[in-house]
Short mmCIF file of C-alpha atoms in Angstrom, two decimals:
data_model
loop_
_atom_site.label_atom_id
_atom_site.label_comp_id
_atom_site.label_asym_id
_atom_site.label_seq_id
_atom_site.Cartn_x
_atom_site.Cartn_y
_atom_site.Cartn_z
CA MET A 1 108.69 100.75 72.90
CA ALA A 2 109.28 100.15 76.62
CA SER A 3 108.24 96.90 78.26
CA ILE A 4 106.47 97.96 81.48
CA LEU A 5 105.51 95.62 84.32
CA LEU A 6 102.70 96.60 86.70
CA PHE A 7 103.01 94.53 89.87
CA ASN A 8 102.06 94.38 93.57
CA THR A 9 98.52 95.24 92.54
CA SER A 10 95.07 93.75 92.11
CA PHE A 11 92.06 93.93 89.81
CA LYS A 12 89.60 92.83 92.50
CA ASN A 13 90.34 95.91 94.62
CA LYS A 14 88.83 98.72 92.58
CA GLY A 15 91.29 101.24 94.02
CA ASP A 16 94.22 99.20 92.68
CA ALA A 17 92.40 98.63 89.40
CA LEU A 18 91.84 102.36 89.04
CA MET A 19 95.53 103.05 89.63
CA ASN A 20 96.44 100.46 86.97
CA GLU A 21 94.06 102.18 84.57
CA ALA A 22 95.44 105.64 85.37
CA ILE A 23 99.01 104.52 84.62
CA VAL A 24 98.12 102.90 81.30
CA ARG A 25 96.04 105.90 80.20
CA GLU A 26 98.67 108.44 81.20
CA LEU A 27 101.67 106.72 79.63
CA GLY A 28 99.77 105.59 76.55
CA ASP A 29 99.21 102.45 74.55
CA GLY A 30 102.58 102.61 72.81
CA HIS A 31 104.19 100.37 75.42
CA ASP A 32 104.40 96.64 75.94
CA TRP A 33 102.40 96.18 79.16
CA ALA A 34 102.92 93.14 81.39
CA ALA A 35 101.46 91.79 84.64
CA PRO A 36 102.75 88.98 86.88
CA ALA A 37 101.60 85.42 86.29
CA SER A 38 99.98 85.49 89.74
CA LEU A 39 97.68 88.31 88.61
CA HIS A 40 96.72 86.47 85.44
CA PHE A 41 95.95 83.41 87.58
CA THR A 42 93.56 85.27 89.92
CA SER A 43 92.09 87.78 87.42
CA ARG A 44 92.33 86.19 83.99
CA ARG A 45 89.63 88.33 82.38
CA GLU A 46 90.84 91.66 83.78
CA ALA A 47 94.51 90.91 82.98
CA ARG A 48 93.74 90.19 79.32
CA GLY A 49 95.85 92.53 77.19
CA TYR A 50 98.86 92.34 79.51
CA ARG A 51 101.73 89.97 78.71
CA VAL A 52 102.23 87.26 81.31
CA CYS A 53 105.43 88.05 83.21
CA LEU A 54 106.99 84.88 84.63
CA VAL A 55 108.22 86.46 87.86
CA SER A 56 107.96 84.71 91.24
CA ASP A 57 106.34 87.60 93.08
CA LEU A 58 104.24 85.89 95.77
CA PRO A 59 105.49 86.23 99.39
CA GLY A 60 105.88 82.47 99.83
CA ALA A 61 104.11 82.48 103.20
CA THR A 62 102.06 79.37 102.37
CA TRP A 63 102.82 76.10 100.59
CA LYS A 64 100.45 77.12 97.79
CA GLN A 65 102.38 80.34 97.23
CA ARG A 66 105.71 78.51 97.36
CA THR A 67 104.45 75.89 94.89
CA PHE A 68 103.15 78.60 92.54
CA ASN A 69 106.50 80.43 92.72
CA ARG A 70 108.37 77.21 91.88
CA VAL A 71 106.12 76.53 88.89
CA VAL A 72 106.65 80.11 87.67
CA SER A 73 110.44 79.80 88.14
CA VAL A 74 110.57 76.60 86.08
CA SER A 75 108.36 78.19 83.40
CA ALA A 76 110.65 81.24 83.33
CA ALA A 77 113.70 79.01 82.80
CA LEU A 78 112.00 77.30 79.86
CA ALA A 79 110.87 80.66 78.45
CA HIS A 80 114.46 81.93 78.71
CA ILE A 81 115.61 79.04 76.54
CA ALA A 82 112.80 79.69 74.04
CA GLY A 83 114.17 83.16 73.27
CA PRO A 84 112.60 86.64 73.10
CA GLU A 85 110.85 86.26 69.75
CA LEU A 86 108.92 83.15 70.75
CA ARG A 87 108.12 84.69 74.15
CA ARG A 88 106.61 87.69 72.44
CA ARG A 89 104.57 85.54 70.07
CA ILE A 90 103.01 83.49 72.86
CA GLY A 91 102.41 86.55 75.08
CA VAL A 92 104.84 85.88 77.92
CA CYS A 93 107.96 87.60 79.20
CA ILE A 94 110.65 87.07 81.82
CA VAL A 95 112.25 89.54 84.20
CA GLU A 96 115.10 90.20 81.78
CA ASP A 97 112.57 91.48 79.20
CA ILE A 98 111.26 94.20 81.53
CA ASP A 99 112.49 97.78 81.02
CA VAL A 100 110.37 99.48 83.70
CA ALA A 101 108.77 97.86 86.76
CA MET A 102 106.08 99.87 88.53
CA ASP A 103 104.93 98.84 92.01
CA VAL A 104 101.32 100.05 92.06
CA SER A 105 100.22 99.20 95.62
CA GLY A 106 99.06 102.23 97.59
CA TYR A 107 99.93 100.89 101.05
CA CYS A 108 102.11 97.87 101.71
CA TYR A 109 104.98 98.99 103.95
CA GLY A 110 104.54 99.79 107.63
CA ASP A 111 104.06 98.16 111.00
CA VAL A 112 100.63 96.87 110.01
CA TRP A 113 102.22 94.75 107.23
CA GLY A 114 105.25 93.53 109.19
CA GLN A 115 108.93 92.96 108.51
CA GLU A 116 108.17 90.12 106.06
CA LYS A 117 106.71 92.55 103.54
CA ILE A 118 109.86 94.69 103.64
CA GLU A 119 111.97 91.58 103.04
CA TRP A 120 109.71 90.72 100.09
CA GLY A 121 110.38 94.22 98.73
CA VAL A 122 114.14 93.82 99.09
CA ARG A 123 114.09 90.49 97.21
CA THR A 124 111.72 91.66 94.49
CA TYR A 125 113.27 95.06 93.78
CA LYS A 126 116.81 93.63 93.87
CA ARG A 127 115.85 90.95 91.33
CA LEU A 128 114.29 93.52 89.00
CA HIS A 129 117.13 96.02 89.45
CA ARG A 130 119.85 93.46 88.74
CA ALA A 131 117.98 92.34 85.63
CA GLY A 132 118.31 95.92 84.34
CA ALA A 133 114.80 97.21 85.02
CA CYS A 134 114.07 100.76 86.15
CA VAL A 135 112.09 100.29 89.39
CA ILE A 136 109.44 102.89 90.28
CA LEU A 137 107.31 102.78 93.43
CA MET A 138 104.12 104.65 92.63
CA PRO A 139 102.61 106.95 95.31
CA LYS A 140 102.14 105.09 98.59
CA THR A 141 101.36 105.61 102.22
CA TRP A 142 104.51 104.71 104.19
CA GLY A 143 105.03 103.70 107.81
CA PRO A 144 105.00 103.91 110.66
CA PHE A 145 108.20 101.89 111.13
CA GLU A 146 108.32 101.52 114.90
CA LYS A 147 108.40 97.69 114.79
CA ILE A 148 110.34 97.34 111.55
CA SER A 149 114.05 97.62 110.88
CA LYS A 150 114.67 101.03 109.32
CA ALA A 151 117.93 99.66 107.91
CA SER A 152 115.92 97.13 105.90
CA VAL A 153 113.71 99.92 104.52
CA ARG A 154 116.85 101.81 103.52
CA GLU A 155 118.25 98.64 101.92
CA MET A 156 115.01 98.10 99.98
CA LEU A 157 115.11 101.63 98.57
CA ARG A 158 118.69 101.09 97.31
CA PHE A 159 117.24 99.03 94.45
CA VAL A 160 114.62 101.62 93.51
CA ASP A 161 115.02 104.44 90.98
CA LEU A 162 112.06 106.51 92.20
CA ALA A 163 109.79 106.13 95.23
CA PHE A 164 106.77 108.38 95.73
CA ALA A 165 105.08 109.17 99.05
CA ARG A 166 101.46 110.25 98.62
CA ASP A 167 101.18 112.36 101.78
CA GLU A 168 103.50 114.64 103.73
CA ASN A 169 103.58 112.36 106.79
CA SER A 170 104.81 109.47 104.63
CA LYS A 171 107.38 111.73 102.96
CA SER A 172 108.70 112.82 106.37
CA THR A 173 108.86 109.19 107.48
CA LEU A 174 111.07 108.25 104.51
CA ASP A 175 113.17 111.42 104.80
CA GLU A 176 114.21 110.27 108.28
CA ILE A 177 115.39 106.95 106.84
CA VAL A 178 117.03 107.88 103.53
CA PRO A 179 119.89 110.42 103.59
CA ALA A 180 118.86 113.58 101.73
CA GLU A 181 122.01 113.67 99.59
CA ARG A 182 121.10 110.40 97.86
CA SER A 183 117.35 110.39 98.28
CA ASN A 184 115.24 108.94 95.47
CA VAL A 185 112.04 109.80 97.38
CA ARG A 186 109.53 112.32 96.04
CA PHE A 187 106.13 113.57 97.10
CA ALA A 188 103.17 112.94 94.77
CA PRO A 189 99.50 112.57 95.74
CA ASP A 190 97.03 110.01 94.47
CA TYR A 191 96.96 110.14 90.68
CA THR A 192 93.56 108.65 89.79
CA HIS A 193 91.60 111.91 89.77
CA LYS A 194 91.87 112.50 86.00
CA VAL A 195 90.52 109.09 84.99
CA ALA A 196 87.01 109.39 83.59
CA SER A 197 84.69 107.36 81.40
CA SER A 198 83.97 108.67 77.92
CA GLY A 199 80.42 107.33 78.03
CA GLY A 200 79.29 108.46 81.48
CA VAL A 201 77.34 106.26 83.87
CA GLU A 202 73.73 105.80 84.87
CA SER A 203 73.80 105.82 88.65
CA GLY A 204 70.26 106.69 89.62
CA PRO A 205 68.83 109.95 90.96
CA GLY A 206 70.98 112.81 92.22
CA ASP A 207 69.93 112.09 95.80
CA VAL A 208 71.77 108.75 95.94
CA ALA A 209 74.23 108.36 98.84
CA TYR A 210 76.77 105.54 98.75
CA VAL A 211 77.90 103.61 101.82
CA ILE A 212 81.22 101.88 101.01
CA PRO A 213 82.33 99.25 103.57
CA SER A 214 85.70 97.55 104.05
CA TYR A 215 86.48 94.29 105.82
CA ARG A 216 89.76 95.88 106.94
CA VAL A 217 87.95 97.94 109.60
CA ILE A 218 87.09 94.65 111.34
CA ASP A 219 90.21 92.72 110.33
CA SER A 220 92.52 95.44 111.66
CA GLY A 221 90.69 95.65 115.00
CA ALA A 222 89.71 99.29 114.46
CA LEU A 223 86.12 98.27 115.31
CA ASP A 224 84.64 94.89 116.14
CA LYS A 225 82.09 93.40 113.75
CA ALA A 226 79.03 94.25 115.85
CA MET A 227 80.02 97.90 116.23
CA TYR A 228 81.03 98.31 112.58
CA TYR A 229 77.77 96.80 111.38
CA ARG A 230 75.92 99.19 113.67
CA VAL A 231 77.87 102.12 112.19
CA LEU A 232 76.98 101.05 108.64
CA SER A 233 73.34 100.48 109.61
CA ASP A 234 73.11 103.86 111.34
CA ALA A 235 74.70 105.53 108.30
CA ARG A 236 71.95 104.09 106.10
CA ARG A 237 69.22 105.18 108.51
CA ILE A 238 70.57 108.72 108.98
CA LEU A 239 71.09 109.30 105.26
CA GLU A 240 67.55 108.15 104.56
CA LYS A 241 66.23 110.45 107.30
CA ARG A 242 68.07 113.33 105.62
CA GLY A 243 66.08 112.69 102.43
CA LEU A 244 68.72 110.71 100.54
CA VAL A 245 68.60 107.26 98.93
CA PRO A 246 71.35 105.12 100.52
CA LYS A 247 73.00 102.35 98.50
CA LEU A 248 75.62 99.81 99.58
CA LEU A 249 78.53 100.13 97.13
CA ILE A 250 81.05 97.25 97.02
CA HIS A 251 84.54 98.56 96.24
CA GLU A 252 86.45 95.27 96.49
CA SER A 253 85.14 92.07 94.91
CA SER A 254 86.74 89.53 97.23
CA ASN A 255 86.71 90.00 101.00
CA ASP A 256 84.12 92.80 100.95
CA LEU A 257 81.53 90.45 99.48
CA GLN A 258 80.80 89.41 103.08
CA PHE A 259 78.74 92.61 103.34
CA VAL A 260 76.51 91.42 100.50
CA ASP A 261 75.90 88.17 102.39
CA ASP A 262 75.04 90.19 105.52
CA VAL A 263 73.09 92.91 103.73
CA GLY A 264 70.02 92.42 105.95
CA GLU A 265 72.05 92.98 109.12
CA LEU A 266 73.11 96.35 107.73
CA GLY A 267 69.53 97.45 107.12
CA PHE A 268 69.86 97.36 103.33
CA SER A 269 67.97 95.17 100.89
CA VAL A 270 69.54 93.14 98.09
CA ASN A 271 68.24 95.74 95.65
CA ASP A 272 70.29 98.40 97.46
CA VAL A 273 73.60 96.66 96.64
CA VAL A 274 75.65 98.24 93.83
CA VAL A 275 78.62 96.45 92.22
CA PHE A 276 80.64 97.71 89.24
CA ASP A 277 83.09 95.53 87.32
CA ASP A 278 84.72 98.59 85.76
CA PRO A 279 86.61 100.77 88.27
CA VAL A 280 86.17 103.84 86.07
CA GLU A 281 82.39 103.43 86.03
CA LEU A 282 82.48 103.01 89.81
CA LYS A 283 84.44 106.26 90.11
CA ASN A 284 81.95 108.05 87.87
CA ALA A 285 79.03 106.75 89.93
CA ILE A 286 80.57 108.21 93.09
CA SER A 287 81.06 111.53 91.31
CA THR A 288 77.28 111.84 90.82
CA ALA A 289 76.36 111.02 94.44
CA ALA A 290 74.86 113.47 96.90
CA ALA A 291 77.02 112.10 99.73
CA VAL A 292 79.37 109.21 100.52
CA VAL A 293 80.23 107.26 103.67
CA THR A 294 83.40 105.27 103.03
CA SER A 295 85.93 102.93 104.59
CA ARG A 296 87.76 102.49 101.27
CA LEU A 297 90.54 104.95 100.43
CA HIS A 298 89.71 105.34 96.75
CA GLY A 299 86.07 105.72 97.67
CA LEU A 300 87.37 108.72 99.65
CA TYR A 301 89.67 110.01 96.88
CA ASN A 302 86.89 109.66 94.30
CA ALA A 303 84.55 111.69 96.51
CA LEU A 304 87.16 114.36 97.30
CA ASN A 305 88.15 114.82 93.67
CA SER A 306 84.49 115.05 92.61
CA ALA A 307 83.58 117.52 95.40
CA VAL A 308 81.12 115.08 96.97
CA PRO A 309 80.58 115.52 100.75
CA VAL A 310 82.02 112.49 102.50
CA ALA A 311 82.12 110.85 105.94
CA VAL A 312 85.10 108.56 106.60
CA VAL A 313 85.14 105.50 108.87
CA ALA A 314 88.86 104.72 108.75
CA TRP A 315 90.96 101.76 109.90
CA VAL A 316 94.40 103.36 109.49
CA PHE A 317 96.01 106.80 109.35
CA LYS A 318 96.16 107.08 105.55
CA TYR A 319 92.54 108.32 105.49
CA ARG A 320 93.34 111.16 107.87
CA GLU A 321 96.30 112.17 105.69
CA ALA A 322 94.12 112.17 102.56
CA LEU A 323 91.54 114.40 104.26
CA ARG A 324 94.29 116.72 105.49
CA GLN A 325 95.51 117.29 101.92
CA TYR A 326 92.06 118.64 101.06
CA GLY A 327 91.52 120.52 104.34
CA CYS A 328 88.58 118.29 105.27
CA GLU A 329 89.72 116.65 108.52
CA GLU A 330 86.31 117.28 110.08
CA CYS A 331 84.90 114.51 107.85
CA LEU A 332 86.74 111.81 109.81
CA VAL A 333 84.58 109.78 112.21
CA ASP A 334 86.14 109.46 115.68
CA LEU A 335 86.34 105.73 116.41
CA THR A 336 86.59 106.31 120.16
CA ASN A 337 82.94 107.39 119.91
CA PRO A 338 81.88 105.96 116.53
CA ILE A 339 78.10 106.28 116.80
CA GLY A 340 77.97 109.79 118.23
CA SER A 341 80.70 111.01 115.88
CA LEU A 342 79.06 109.43 112.84
CA HIS A 343 75.81 111.25 113.61
CA SER A 344 77.66 114.58 113.91
CA VAL A 345 79.67 114.12 110.72
CA LEU A 346 76.64 113.05 108.67
CA GLU A 347 74.60 115.97 109.96
CA MET A 348 77.45 118.27 108.92
CA ILE A 349 78.00 116.92 105.40
CA THR A 350 74.27 116.90 104.61
CA ASP A 351 73.83 120.49 105.79
CA ASN A 352 73.73 122.61 102.63
CA SER A 353 75.89 125.49 103.84
CA HIS A 354 78.61 123.26 105.29
CA ALA A 355 78.47 120.96 102.26
CA GLU A 356 79.21 123.95 99.99
CA LEU A 357 82.21 124.89 102.15
CA LEU A 358 83.52 121.33 101.92
CA LYS A 359 83.06 121.30 98.15
CA SER A 360 85.05 124.51 97.83
CA LYS A 361 87.96 123.03 99.80
CA MET A 362 87.79 119.81 97.76
CA ARG A 363 88.03 121.71 94.47
CA ALA A 364 91.08 123.57 95.73
CA GLY A 365 92.66 120.27 96.80
CA LYS A 366 92.06 118.75 93.39
CA ALA A 367 93.67 121.74 91.67
CA TYR A 368 96.79 121.18 93.78
CA SER A 369 96.73 117.45 92.94
CA ASP A 370 96.61 118.31 89.24
CA LEU A 371 99.86 120.27 89.53
CA ALA A 372 101.66 117.77 91.77
CA THR A 373 100.77 114.72 89.67
CA ALA A 374 101.78 116.51 86.45
CA ALA A 375 105.27 116.94 87.93
CA MET A 376 105.33 113.24 88.88
CA TRP A 377 104.41 112.07 85.37
CA THR A 378 107.09 114.32 83.86
CA GLU A 379 109.76 112.70 86.03
CA ILE A 380 108.48 109.21 85.24
CA ARG A 381 108.49 109.90 81.50
CA ASP A 382 112.07 111.13 81.73
CA LEU A 383 113.04 107.78 83.28
CA ILE A 384 111.16 105.75 80.66
CA LEU A 385 112.40 107.77 77.67
CA PRO A 386 115.69 105.85 77.17
CA PHE A 387 113.69 102.63 76.70
CA ASP A 388 111.31 104.15 74.15
CA GLY A 389 113.32 103.30 71.07
CA PRO A 390 111.81 101.47 68.11
CA GLY A 391 109.69 98.50 69.22
#
């Protein structure tokens, strides 16, 4: 039984939570699953069932993070003295107990995140690697690295057994950095498309359209608050005019809650707000929608893999790459003319004939994802197999 650590992830972001769920479902319950102490601290209920891994994984950018890391380090030292049997009984583990460490984050390395994040990766992966863990970086968007030392990216990947790029642009970016003869980089798309609820979900009538906001559109400077709120408000109004029932779907239960506070400014009522605790139920709700307007990547992936017409208000290039994989680039709203472009895209995706064309391309894209992710899981299982002795 392998001891597997899922880290660099979140339960509050439903995209991350869905990726966590996909990994556990795919690899099965026959493993000893762990999550960092920091994740247990912020998401105690959601992290229940995972062992508490006493690893100092926070960046250390603030005194609170540094203090937390020190507390975890001291706790790990005490747990080391206690021995493996007692650690197992009380539900904790240390880095030396981990067989496989899986970095789940879908986008954490590139100019937008800065050099500090790369240095965090070097420290974290080196620590896990030297403790004997097999380090796997699950499919991510990578780059660009115009403001970041490419040598440091190369150094970081030295301590990784497998790194997956989830789009061809990201794969090309890493191929330029890591020599082909010793490359541990593979292509694999998003892997959440097969996750489904056994019980289904009640999501309202088939004419529901979800509008999924993200604070990152404002935070990144892609659009200012006034313009983004106007885009969201116009999306609601246009969808309603096209005969649909627009709902405001919250995809991240921390920073995105600001949109619930400002629901009136967006033209929605409190009764229009939809929040799911379970990421799988959220995914299923999207799959039953008539249309989606999203600024969250897994809101986009969930729509694409369910053949739901979608309009995308993006803050970074990863959305464009996702649409390109499915041949649906026309669904991207042009932020140089956000209002005019939004109107055009929504008119297109709610037109029956064009919607059917989009659905056809989405189904073909999902079929390709099925094949590509199957190959990824095979390679991952081959890496885990040596650790799967008697538990």
